[in-house]
Amino acid sequence: MSSSLISRLGRRWLALLCMSAMVVGLPVGCGVLQHKERELVFRIEPGTATWFSGLPGDVQEFDLKPKSFKAGENIHGWWWPAERKNAPAILYLHGVRWNLTGQLFRIRQLRALGFSVLAIDYRGFGKSQGDLPSEASVYEDARIAWQRLEVLQPDPALRLIYGHSLGGAVAVDLAAELGQKAAKDGSLVPARGLVIESTFTSLGDVATAMANTSLPVRWLLSQKFDSIDKIREINMPLLVVHGAADRYVPPRLSEQLFNAALEPKRLLLVPGATHNNSMNLAGSTYRQALEALMKAGPSPVAGHPPTSPAKAG
């Protein structure tokens, strides 16, 4: 989510939506409310971000069209390999409103830190064709993109999941699914770690904070993005980053997520940073946190003994 989060959530619309949800009983009415809710949550800006000046020449564009997709649907993405051969690779999952053209500045920073980056637009964003996104569809898109990353970087120890804002909730869902499967199979989790930045406990919690309402928003919304109930299941090292001056998603929500997670984990609160510039302002501290994440031992999963965990900071 970007700096206009309050308007994108539509404070007044959200309050009206929640009050309507309590009195609407007809299935048609509920369907209309859910569609409006999804419009308010994702607030897709069509076209190219005004600050986008073109792709670097070594970025490879691609389209994913699995058999499960309807005719005309696709996931469009970028693969930007690092200069160093067999570098660690990150799956980049963005938030709402802006497509990949609005994300290049952060993707560029991750690559400058030595990572190869696989970034996607969810269906309905940018060049990814599809219906209005939903919580279920963006989760599915992340799983499909993860399968591509496994091919591009075969070494599980060199794979990271990264999510910004609402993309953090998508990243937590993916990590929890991978962690639960590893626990069930008695195998190691196929990722080195999870990085979530400027994210939240649940969409209801952030909507409540932004709308300043006493309504039980968390239980009324159909789009839950409920990370707080999944974070303990990731079974991989965790880095939580949040700007201490974020006016749109309260830093306390990231702190709550961090507190609910298991070791190894680290919390990086960036002084003076807002919703979008933690990576830039944190500088070397951010780089060191990522390096520590790559060195952290795996979480104890299904009989695999833990190695020395990273200390929370």
mmCIF file of C-alpha atoms in Angstrom:
data_model
loop_
_atom_site.group_PDB
_atom_site.id
_atom_site.type_symbol
_atom_site.label_atom_id
_atom_site.label_comp_id
_atom_site.label_asym_id
_atom_site.label_seq_id
_atom_site.Cartn_x
_atom_site.Cartn_y
_atom_site.Cartn_z
ATOM 1 C CA MET A 1 0.000 0.000 0.000
ATOM 2 C CA SER A 2 1.325 3.458 -0.842
ATOM 3 C CA SER A 3 1.137 6.835 0.872
ATOM 4 C CA SER A 4 -2.527 7.358 -0.001
ATOM 5 C CA LEU A 5 -3.641 4.313 1.965
ATOM 6 C CA ILE A 6 -6.414 6.124 3.832
ATOM 7 C CA SER A 7 -8.126 7.291 0.656
ATOM 8 C CA ARG A 8 -7.623 3.898 -0.992
ATOM 9 C CA LEU A 9 -9.290 2.075 1.838
ATOM 10 C CA GLY A 10 -12.033 4.655 1.564
ATOM 11 C CA ARG A 11 -12.639 5.491 5.226
ATOM 12 C CA ARG A 12 -16.252 6.523 4.802
ATOM 13 C CA TRP A 13 -17.013 3.790 2.272
ATOM 14 C CA LEU A 14 -15.494 1.157 4.525
ATOM 15 C CA ALA A 15 -17.593 2.213 7.498
ATOM 16 C CA LEU A 16 -20.731 2.200 5.352
ATOM 17 C CA LEU A 17 -19.750 -1.154 3.913
ATOM 18 C CA CYS A 18 -19.406 -2.691 7.344
ATOM 19 C CA MET A 19 -22.700 -1.270 8.600
ATOM 20 C CA SER A 20 -24.431 -2.519 5.456
ATOM 21 C CA ALA A 21 -22.942 -5.968 5.892
ATOM 22 C CA MET A 22 -24.673 -6.290 9.235
ATOM 23 C CA VAL A 23 -28.131 -5.682 7.791
ATOM 24 C CA VAL A 24 -27.931 -7.136 4.282
ATOM 25 C CA GLY A 25 -29.388 -10.633 4.153
ATOM 26 C CA LEU A 26 -29.855 -11.310 0.449
ATOM 27 C CA PRO A 27 -27.086 -13.216 -1.336
ATOM 28 C CA VAL A 28 -27.154 -10.698 -4.189
ATOM 29 C CA GLY A 29 -26.666 -7.850 -1.761
ATOM 30 C CA CYS A 30 -23.742 -9.634 -0.127
ATOM 31 C CA GLY A 31 -22.160 -10.239 -3.514
ATOM 32 C CA VAL A 32 -22.374 -6.558 -4.384
ATOM 33 C CA LEU A 33 -20.834 -5.607 -1.039
ATOM 34 C CA GLN A 34 -17.984 -8.065 -1.480
ATOM 35 C CA HIS A 35 -17.244 -6.733 -4.970
ATOM 36 C CA LYS A 36 -17.169 -3.168 -3.639
ATOM 37 C CA GLU A 37 -14.948 -4.292 -0.793
ATOM 38 C CA ARG A 38 -12.444 -5.807 -3.231
ATOM 39 C CA GLU A 39 -12.443 -2.596 -5.266
ATOM 40 C CA LEU A 40 -11.675 -0.609 -2.117
ATOM 41 C CA VAL A 41 -8.960 -2.996 -0.963
ATOM 42 C CA PHE A 42 -6.978 -3.256 -4.208
ATOM 43 C CA ARG A 43 -7.684 0.181 -5.791
ATOM 44 C CA ILE A 44 -5.800 -0.688 -8.972
ATOM 45 C CA GLU A 45 -4.234 2.220 -10.852
ATOM 46 C CA PRO A 46 -4.237 1.370 -14.579
ATOM 47 C CA GLY A 47 -1.301 2.049 -16.860
ATOM 48 C CA THR A 48 2.259 2.951 -15.982
ATOM 49 C CA ALA A 49 3.378 4.746 -12.826
ATOM 50 C CA THR A 50 4.374 8.328 -13.618
ATOM 51 C CA TRP A 51 7.838 7.861 -12.081
ATOM 52 C CA PHE A 52 8.633 4.762 -14.163
ATOM 53 C CA SER A 53 11.353 5.502 -16.724
ATOM 54 C CA GLY A 54 11.663 2.084 -18.334
ATOM 55 C CA LEU A 55 13.056 -1.349 -17.535
ATOM 56 C CA PRO A 56 16.787 -1.944 -17.218
ATOM 57 C CA GLY A 57 18.070 -3.870 -20.218
ATOM 58 C CA ASP A 58 18.905 -7.052 -18.287
ATOM 59 C CA VAL A 59 15.396 -7.512 -16.846
ATOM 60 C CA GLN A 60 13.624 -10.459 -18.446
ATOM 61 C CA GLU A 61 9.845 -10.184 -18.834
ATOM 62 C CA PHE A 62 7.702 -13.335 -18.810
ATOM 63 C CA ASP A 63 4.111 -14.556 -18.598
ATOM 64 C CA LEU A 64 2.785 -17.508 -16.615
ATOM 65 C CA LYS A 65 -0.339 -19.270 -17.886
ATOM 66 C CA PRO A 66 -1.004 -22.406 -15.831
ATOM 67 C CA LYS A 67 -3.735 -24.796 -16.910
ATOM 68 C CA SER A 68 -5.890 -23.756 -13.945
ATOM 69 C CA PHE A 69 -6.328 -20.227 -15.369
ATOM 70 C CA LYS A 70 -9.311 -19.228 -17.446
ATOM 71 C CA ALA A 71 -8.841 -18.241 -21.077
ATOM 72 C CA GLY A 72 -7.144 -14.850 -21.320
ATOM 73 C CA GLU A 73 -5.693 -14.903 -17.806
ATOM 74 C CA ASN A 74 -1.972 -14.638 -17.105
ATOM 75 C CA ILE A 75 0.590 -13.572 -14.531
ATOM 76 C CA HIS A 76 3.098 -11.078 -15.914
ATOM 77 C CA GLY A 77 6.431 -10.786 -14.176
ATOM 78 C CA TRP A 78 10.048 -9.692 -14.236
ATOM 79 C CA TRP A 79 13.149 -11.754 -13.593
ATOM 80 C CA TRP A 80 16.219 -9.650 -12.838
ATOM 81 C CA PRO A 81 19.198 -11.953 -12.273
ATOM 82 C CA ALA A 82 22.068 -10.704 -10.154
ATOM 83 C CA GLU A 83 25.475 -10.206 -11.690
ATOM 84 C CA ARG A 84 26.940 -12.911 -9.472
ATOM 85 C CA LYS A 85 26.239 -16.428 -10.634
ATOM 86 C CA ASN A 86 23.978 -18.473 -8.334
ATOM 87 C CA ALA A 87 23.116 -15.460 -6.180
ATOM 88 C CA PRO A 88 20.286 -15.747 -3.643
ATOM 89 C CA ALA A 89 16.893 -15.043 -5.215
ATOM 90 C CA ILE A 90 13.879 -13.184 -3.846
ATOM 91 C CA LEU A 91 10.219 -13.571 -4.738
ATOM 92 C CA TYR A 92 8.904 -9.978 -4.587
ATOM 93 C CA LEU A 93 5.202 -9.529 -3.727
ATOM 94 C CA HIS A 94 3.861 -5.979 -3.882
ATOM 95 C CA GLY A 95 0.931 -4.292 -2.186
ATOM 96 C CA VAL A 96 -2.172 -2.626 -3.578
ATOM 97 C CA ARG A 97 -2.760 0.107 -6.154
ATOM 98 C CA TRP A 98 0.532 0.227 -8.067
ATOM 99 C CA ASN A 99 1.634 -2.447 -10.506
ATOM 100 C CA LEU A 100 5.268 -3.448 -11.109
ATOM 101 C CA THR A 101 6.082 -0.156 -12.820
ATOM 102 C CA GLY A 102 5.555 1.540 -9.466
ATOM 103 C CA GLN A 103 7.776 -0.983 -7.671
ATOM 104 C CA LEU A 104 11.012 -0.757 -9.637
ATOM 105 C CA PHE A 105 12.717 1.558 -7.145
ATOM 106 C CA ARG A 106 12.471 -1.071 -4.390
ATOM 107 C CA ILE A 107 13.251 -3.988 -6.701
ATOM 108 C CA ARG A 108 16.351 -2.095 -7.842
ATOM 109 C CA GLN A 109 17.490 -1.705 -4.231
ATOM 110 C CA LEU A 110 17.131 -5.428 -3.554
ATOM 111 C CA ARG A 111 19.157 -6.281 -6.635
ATOM 112 C CA ALA A 112 21.821 -3.754 -5.615
ATOM 113 C CA LEU A 113 22.134 -5.750 -2.392
ATOM 114 C CA GLY A 114 23.180 -8.769 -4.460
ATOM 115 C CA PHE A 115 19.887 -10.591 -4.949
ATOM 116 C CA SER A 116 18.245 -11.887 -8.081
ATOM 117 C CA VAL A 117 14.614 -10.732 -8.030
ATOM 118 C CA LEU A 118 11.489 -12.412 -9.365
ATOM 119 C CA ALA A 119 8.583 -9.933 -9.202
ATOM 120 C CA ILE A 120 5.012 -10.442 -10.350
ATOM 121 C CA ASP A 121 1.822 -8.496 -10.867
ATOM 122 C CA TYR A 122 -1.223 -10.281 -9.518
ATOM 123 C CA ARG A 123 -3.986 -10.942 -12.027
ATOM 124 C CA GLY A 124 -5.812 -7.676 -12.644
ATOM 125 C CA PHE A 125 -2.668 -5.560 -12.127
ATOM 126 C CA GLY A 126 -0.521 -4.150 -14.939
ATOM 127 C CA LYS A 127 -0.025 -6.621 -17.775
ATOM 128 C CA SER A 128 -1.454 -9.510 -15.751
ATOM 129 C CA GLN A 129 -4.896 -10.145 -17.187
ATOM 130 C CA GLY A 130 -7.764 -11.361 -15.052
ATOM 131 C CA ASP A 131 -10.775 -10.390 -12.997
ATOM 132 C CA LEU A 132 -10.809 -8.012 -10.049
ATOM 133 C CA PRO A 133 -8.333 -9.572 -7.574
ATOM 134 C CA SER A 134 -9.429 -11.262 -4.389
ATOM 135 C CA GLU A 135 -7.598 -12.590 -1.363
ATOM 136 C CA ALA A 136 -7.830 -16.105 -2.813
ATOM 137 C CA SER A 137 -6.564 -15.106 -6.264
ATOM 138 C CA VAL A 138 -3.481 -13.223 -5.045
ATOM 139 C CA TYR A 139 -2.571 -16.163 -2.801
ATOM 140 C CA GLU A 140 -2.842 -18.457 -5.814
ATOM 141 C CA ASP A 141 -0.716 -16.120 -7.928
ATOM 142 C CA ALA A 142 2.021 -16.107 -5.277
ATOM 143 C CA ARG A 143 2.076 -19.929 -5.179
ATOM 144 C CA ILE A 144 2.405 -20.086 -8.967
ATOM 145 C CA ALA A 145 5.228 -17.522 -8.922
ATOM 146 C CA TRP A 146 6.988 -19.494 -6.183
ATOM 147 C CA GLN A 147 7.020 -22.547 -8.440
ATOM 148 C CA ARG A 148 8.816 -20.464 -11.070
ATOM 149 C CA LEU A 149 11.363 -19.257 -8.490
ATOM 150 C CA GLU A 150 12.104 -22.870 -7.531
ATOM 151 C CA VAL A 151 13.145 -23.466 -11.138
ATOM 152 C CA LEU A 152 15.187 -20.280 -11.444
ATOM 153 C CA GLN A 153 16.985 -20.878 -8.135
ATOM 154 C CA PRO A 154 17.035 -24.620 -7.334
ATOM 155 C CA ASP A 155 18.831 -24.242 -3.986
ATOM 156 C CA PRO A 156 16.298 -23.794 -1.132
ATOM 157 C CA ALA A 157 18.986 -22.139 0.990
ATOM 158 C CA LEU A 158 19.209 -19.337 -1.572
ATOM 159 C CA ARG A 159 15.505 -18.498 -1.806
ATOM 160 C CA LEU A 160 13.705 -15.708 0.075
ATOM 161 C CA ILE A 161 10.090 -14.533 0.127
ATOM 162 C CA TYR A 162 9.556 -10.764 0.372
ATOM 163 C CA GLY A 163 6.271 -8.896 0.777
ATOM 164 C CA HIS A 164 5.563 -5.182 1.116
ATOM 165 C CA SER A 165 2.394 -3.868 2.808
ATOM 166 C CA LEU A 166 -0.537 -6.033 1.696
ATOM 167 C CA GLY A 167 2.059 -8.109 -0.144
ATOM 168 C CA GLY A 168 3.403 -8.942 3.304
ATOM 169 C CA ALA A 169 0.142 -10.733 4.070
ATOM 170 C CA VAL A 170 0.440 -12.603 0.764
ATOM 171 C CA ALA A 171 4.021 -13.538 1.658
ATOM 172 C CA VAL A 172 3.016 -14.777 5.128
ATOM 173 C CA ASP A 173 0.298 -16.958 3.597
ATOM 174 C CA LEU A 174 2.765 -18.494 1.139
ATOM 175 C CA ALA A 175 5.416 -19.025 3.826
ATOM 176 C CA ALA A 176 2.878 -20.620 6.181
ATOM 177 C CA GLU A 177 1.730 -23.007 3.468
ATOM 178 C CA LEU A 178 5.330 -24.028 2.740
ATOM 179 C CA GLY A 179 6.069 -24.352 6.453
ATOM 180 C CA GLN A 180 3.007 -26.462 7.178
ATOM 181 C CA LYS A 181 3.725 -28.768 4.268
ATOM 182 C CA ALA A 182 7.316 -29.248 5.438
ATOM 183 C CA ALA A 183 6.110 -30.069 8.944
ATOM 184 C CA LYS A 184 3.625 -32.600 7.579
ATOM 185 C CA ASP A 185 6.172 -34.225 5.280
ATOM 186 C CA GLY A 186 9.006 -34.150 7.792
ATOM 187 C CA SER A 187 11.150 -32.162 5.379
ATOM 188 C CA LEU A 188 13.025 -28.880 5.467
ATOM 189 C CA VAL A 189 11.146 -25.748 4.421
ATOM 190 C CA PRO A 190 12.091 -24.891 0.805
ATOM 191 C CA ALA A 191 13.032 -21.285 1.614
ATOM 192 C CA ARG A 192 15.833 -19.625 3.529
ATOM 193 C CA GLY A 193 13.540 -17.022 5.083
ATOM 194 C CA LEU A 194 10.702 -14.509 4.971
ATOM 195 C CA VAL A 195 10.974 -10.701 4.824
ATOM 196 C CA ILE A 196 7.853 -8.610 5.466
ATOM 197 C CA GLU A 197 7.891 -4.829 5.360
ATOM 198 C CA SER A 198 5.280 -2.204 6.310
ATOM 199 C CA THR A 199 2.665 -4.893 6.811
ATOM 200 C CA PHE A 200 -0.040 -5.722 9.352
ATOM 201 C CA THR A 201 -1.724 -8.342 11.505
ATOM 202 C CA SER A 202 -4.957 -8.457 9.490
ATOM 203 C CA LEU A 203 -6.776 -6.226 7.040
ATOM 204 C CA GLY A 204 -9.487 -5.715 9.628
ATOM 205 C CA ASP A 205 -6.960 -4.397 12.141
ATOM 206 C CA VAL A 206 -5.467 -1.869 9.735
ATOM 207 C CA ALA A 207 -8.917 -0.814 8.519
ATOM 208 C CA THR A 208 -10.042 -0.290 12.111
ATOM 209 C CA ALA A 209 -6.986 1.860 12.793
ATOM 210 C CA MET A 210 -7.428 3.942 9.637
ATOM 211 C CA ALA A 211 -11.219 4.324 9.845
ATOM 212 C CA ASN A 212 -11.114 5.023 13.586
ATOM 213 C CA THR A 213 -14.229 2.943 14.096
ATOM 214 C CA SER A 214 -15.473 0.698 16.892
ATOM 215 C CA LEU A 215 -17.183 -1.655 14.425
ATOM 216 C CA PRO A 216 -15.951 -5.273 14.529
ATOM 217 C CA VAL A 217 -14.349 -4.798 11.102
ATOM 218 C CA ARG A 218 -12.173 -7.900 11.232
ATOM 219 C CA TRP A 219 -15.211 -10.168 11.371
ATOM 220 C CA LEU A 220 -17.245 -8.259 8.784
ATOM 221 C CA LEU A 221 -14.750 -8.145 5.937
ATOM 222 C CA SER A 222 -14.688 -11.000 3.433
ATOM 223 C CA GLN A 223 -11.058 -10.218 2.555
ATOM 224 C CA LYS A 224 -9.296 -11.154 5.787
ATOM 225 C CA PHE A 225 -5.541 -11.186 5.016
ATOM 226 C CA ASP A 226 -5.170 -12.560 8.528
ATOM 227 C CA SER A 227 -1.423 -12.888 9.041
ATOM 228 C CA ILE A 228 -1.514 -12.969 12.834
ATOM 229 C CA ASP A 229 -3.111 -16.434 12.768
ATOM 230 C CA LYS A 230 -0.541 -17.801 10.277
ATOM 231 C CA ILE A 231 2.786 -16.319 11.336
ATOM 232 C CA ARG A 232 3.644 -19.139 13.770
ATOM 233 C CA GLU A 233 3.367 -21.689 10.959
ATOM 234 C CA ILE A 234 6.080 -20.337 8.650
ATOM 235 C CA ASN A 235 8.860 -22.488 10.141
ATOM 236 C CA MET A 236 11.589 -20.318 8.640
ATOM 237 C CA PRO A 237 13.738 -17.352 9.758
ATOM 238 C CA LEU A 238 11.820 -14.077 9.754
ATOM 239 C CA LEU A 239 12.750 -10.426 9.260
ATOM 240 C CA VAL A 240 10.049 -7.862 10.058
ATOM 241 C CA VAL A 241 10.712 -4.277 8.888
ATOM 242 C CA HIS A 242 8.584 -1.195 9.530
ATOM 243 C CA GLY A 243 9.067 2.540 9.328
ATOM 244 C CA ALA A 244 8.659 4.110 12.743
ATOM 245 C CA ALA A 245 6.962 7.138 11.127
ATOM 246 C CA ASP A 246 4.485 5.110 9.025
ATOM 247 C CA ARG A 247 1.183 7.047 9.223
ATOM 248 C CA TYR A 248 -0.844 4.518 7.266
ATOM 249 C CA VAL A 249 -0.063 1.143 8.776
ATOM 250 C CA PRO A 250 0.784 1.542 12.482
ATOM 251 C CA PRO A 251 4.188 0.047 13.353
ATOM 252 C CA ARG A 252 2.577 -1.661 16.344
ATOM 253 C CA LEU A 253 0.899 -4.092 13.944
ATOM 254 C CA SER A 254 4.286 -5.313 12.723
ATOM 255 C CA GLU A 255 5.431 -5.523 16.328
ATOM 256 C CA GLN A 256 2.423 -7.701 17.134
ATOM 257 C CA LEU A 257 3.236 -9.959 14.193
ATOM 258 C CA PHE A 258 6.829 -10.197 15.349
ATOM 259 C CA ASN A 259 5.803 -11.067 18.906
ATOM 260 C CA ALA A 260 3.519 -13.837 17.636
ATOM 261 C CA ALA A 261 6.238 -15.417 15.474
ATOM 262 C CA LEU A 262 8.675 -18.106 16.557
ATOM 263 C CA GLU A 263 12.464 -17.818 16.553
ATOM 264 C CA PRO A 264 14.640 -17.200 14.657
ATOM 265 C CA LYS A 265 13.336 -13.717 13.994
ATOM 266 C CA ARG A 266 14.372 -10.065 13.956
ATOM 267 C CA LEU A 267 12.438 -6.816 14.117
ATOM 268 C CA LEU A 268 13.867 -3.750 12.386
ATOM 269 C CA LEU A 269 12.045 -0.505 13.188
ATOM 270 C CA VAL A 270 13.529 2.243 11.023
ATOM 271 C CA PRO A 271 13.574 5.695 12.680
ATOM 272 C CA GLY A 272 12.025 8.412 10.522
ATOM 273 C CA ALA A 273 10.929 5.981 7.801
ATOM 274 C CA THR A 274 7.417 6.097 6.381
ATOM 275 C CA HIS A 275 5.344 3.433 4.633
ATOM 276 C CA ASN A 276 7.529 3.213 1.529
ATOM 277 C CA ASN A 277 11.118 4.209 2.296
ATOM 278 C CA SER A 278 12.380 1.904 5.066
ATOM 279 C CA MET A 279 14.784 0.113 2.748
ATOM 280 C CA ASN A 280 16.263 3.398 1.559
ATOM 281 C CA LEU A 281 16.607 5.046 4.970
ATOM 282 C CA ALA A 282 17.852 1.954 6.804
ATOM 283 C CA GLY A 283 20.754 1.596 4.372
ATOM 284 C CA SER A 284 23.501 -0.667 5.692
ATOM 285 C CA THR A 285 21.354 -1.732 8.649
ATOM 286 C CA TYR A 286 18.853 -3.237 6.228
ATOM 287 C CA ARG A 287 21.645 -4.985 4.319
ATOM 288 C CA GLN A 288 23.074 -6.409 7.541
ATOM 289 C CA ALA A 289 19.629 -7.646 8.587
ATOM 290 C CA LEU A 290 19.246 -9.478 5.277
ATOM 291 C CA GLU A 291 22.725 -10.965 5.607
ATOM 292 C CA ALA A 292 21.878 -12.177 9.117
ATOM 293 C CA LEU A 293 18.675 -13.716 7.790
ATOM 294 C CA MET A 294 20.627 -15.641 5.151
ATOM 295 C CA LYS A 295 22.950 -16.975 7.858
ATOM 296 C CA ALA A 296 20.202 -17.865 10.342
ATOM 297 C CA GLY A 297 19.605 -21.544 10.917
ATOM 298 C CA PRO A 298 16.267 -23.089 9.985
ATOM 299 C CA SER A 299 13.415 -23.309 12.458
ATOM 300 C CA PRO A 300 12.860 -26.696 14.111
ATOM 301 C CA VAL A 301 10.505 -28.580 11.781
ATOM 302 C CA ALA A 302 9.254 -32.128 12.138
ATOM 303 C CA GLY A 303 12.220 -33.594 13.932
ATOM 304 C CA HIS A 304 14.911 -31.457 12.332
ATOM 305 C CA PRO A 305 17.029 -30.044 15.199
ATOM 306 C CA PRO A 306 17.306 -26.230 15.303
ATOM 307 C CA THR A 307 20.597 -24.462 14.738
ATOM 308 C CA SER A 308 21.625 -21.318 16.566
ATOM 309 C CA PRO A 309 18.759 -18.835 16.130
ATOM 310 C CA ALA A 310 19.219 -15.191 15.285
ATOM 311 C CA LYS A 311 18.405 -12.871 18.149
ATOM 312 C CA ALA A 312 15.481 -10.500 17.840
ATOM 313 C CA GLY A 313 16.462 -6.902 17.500
#
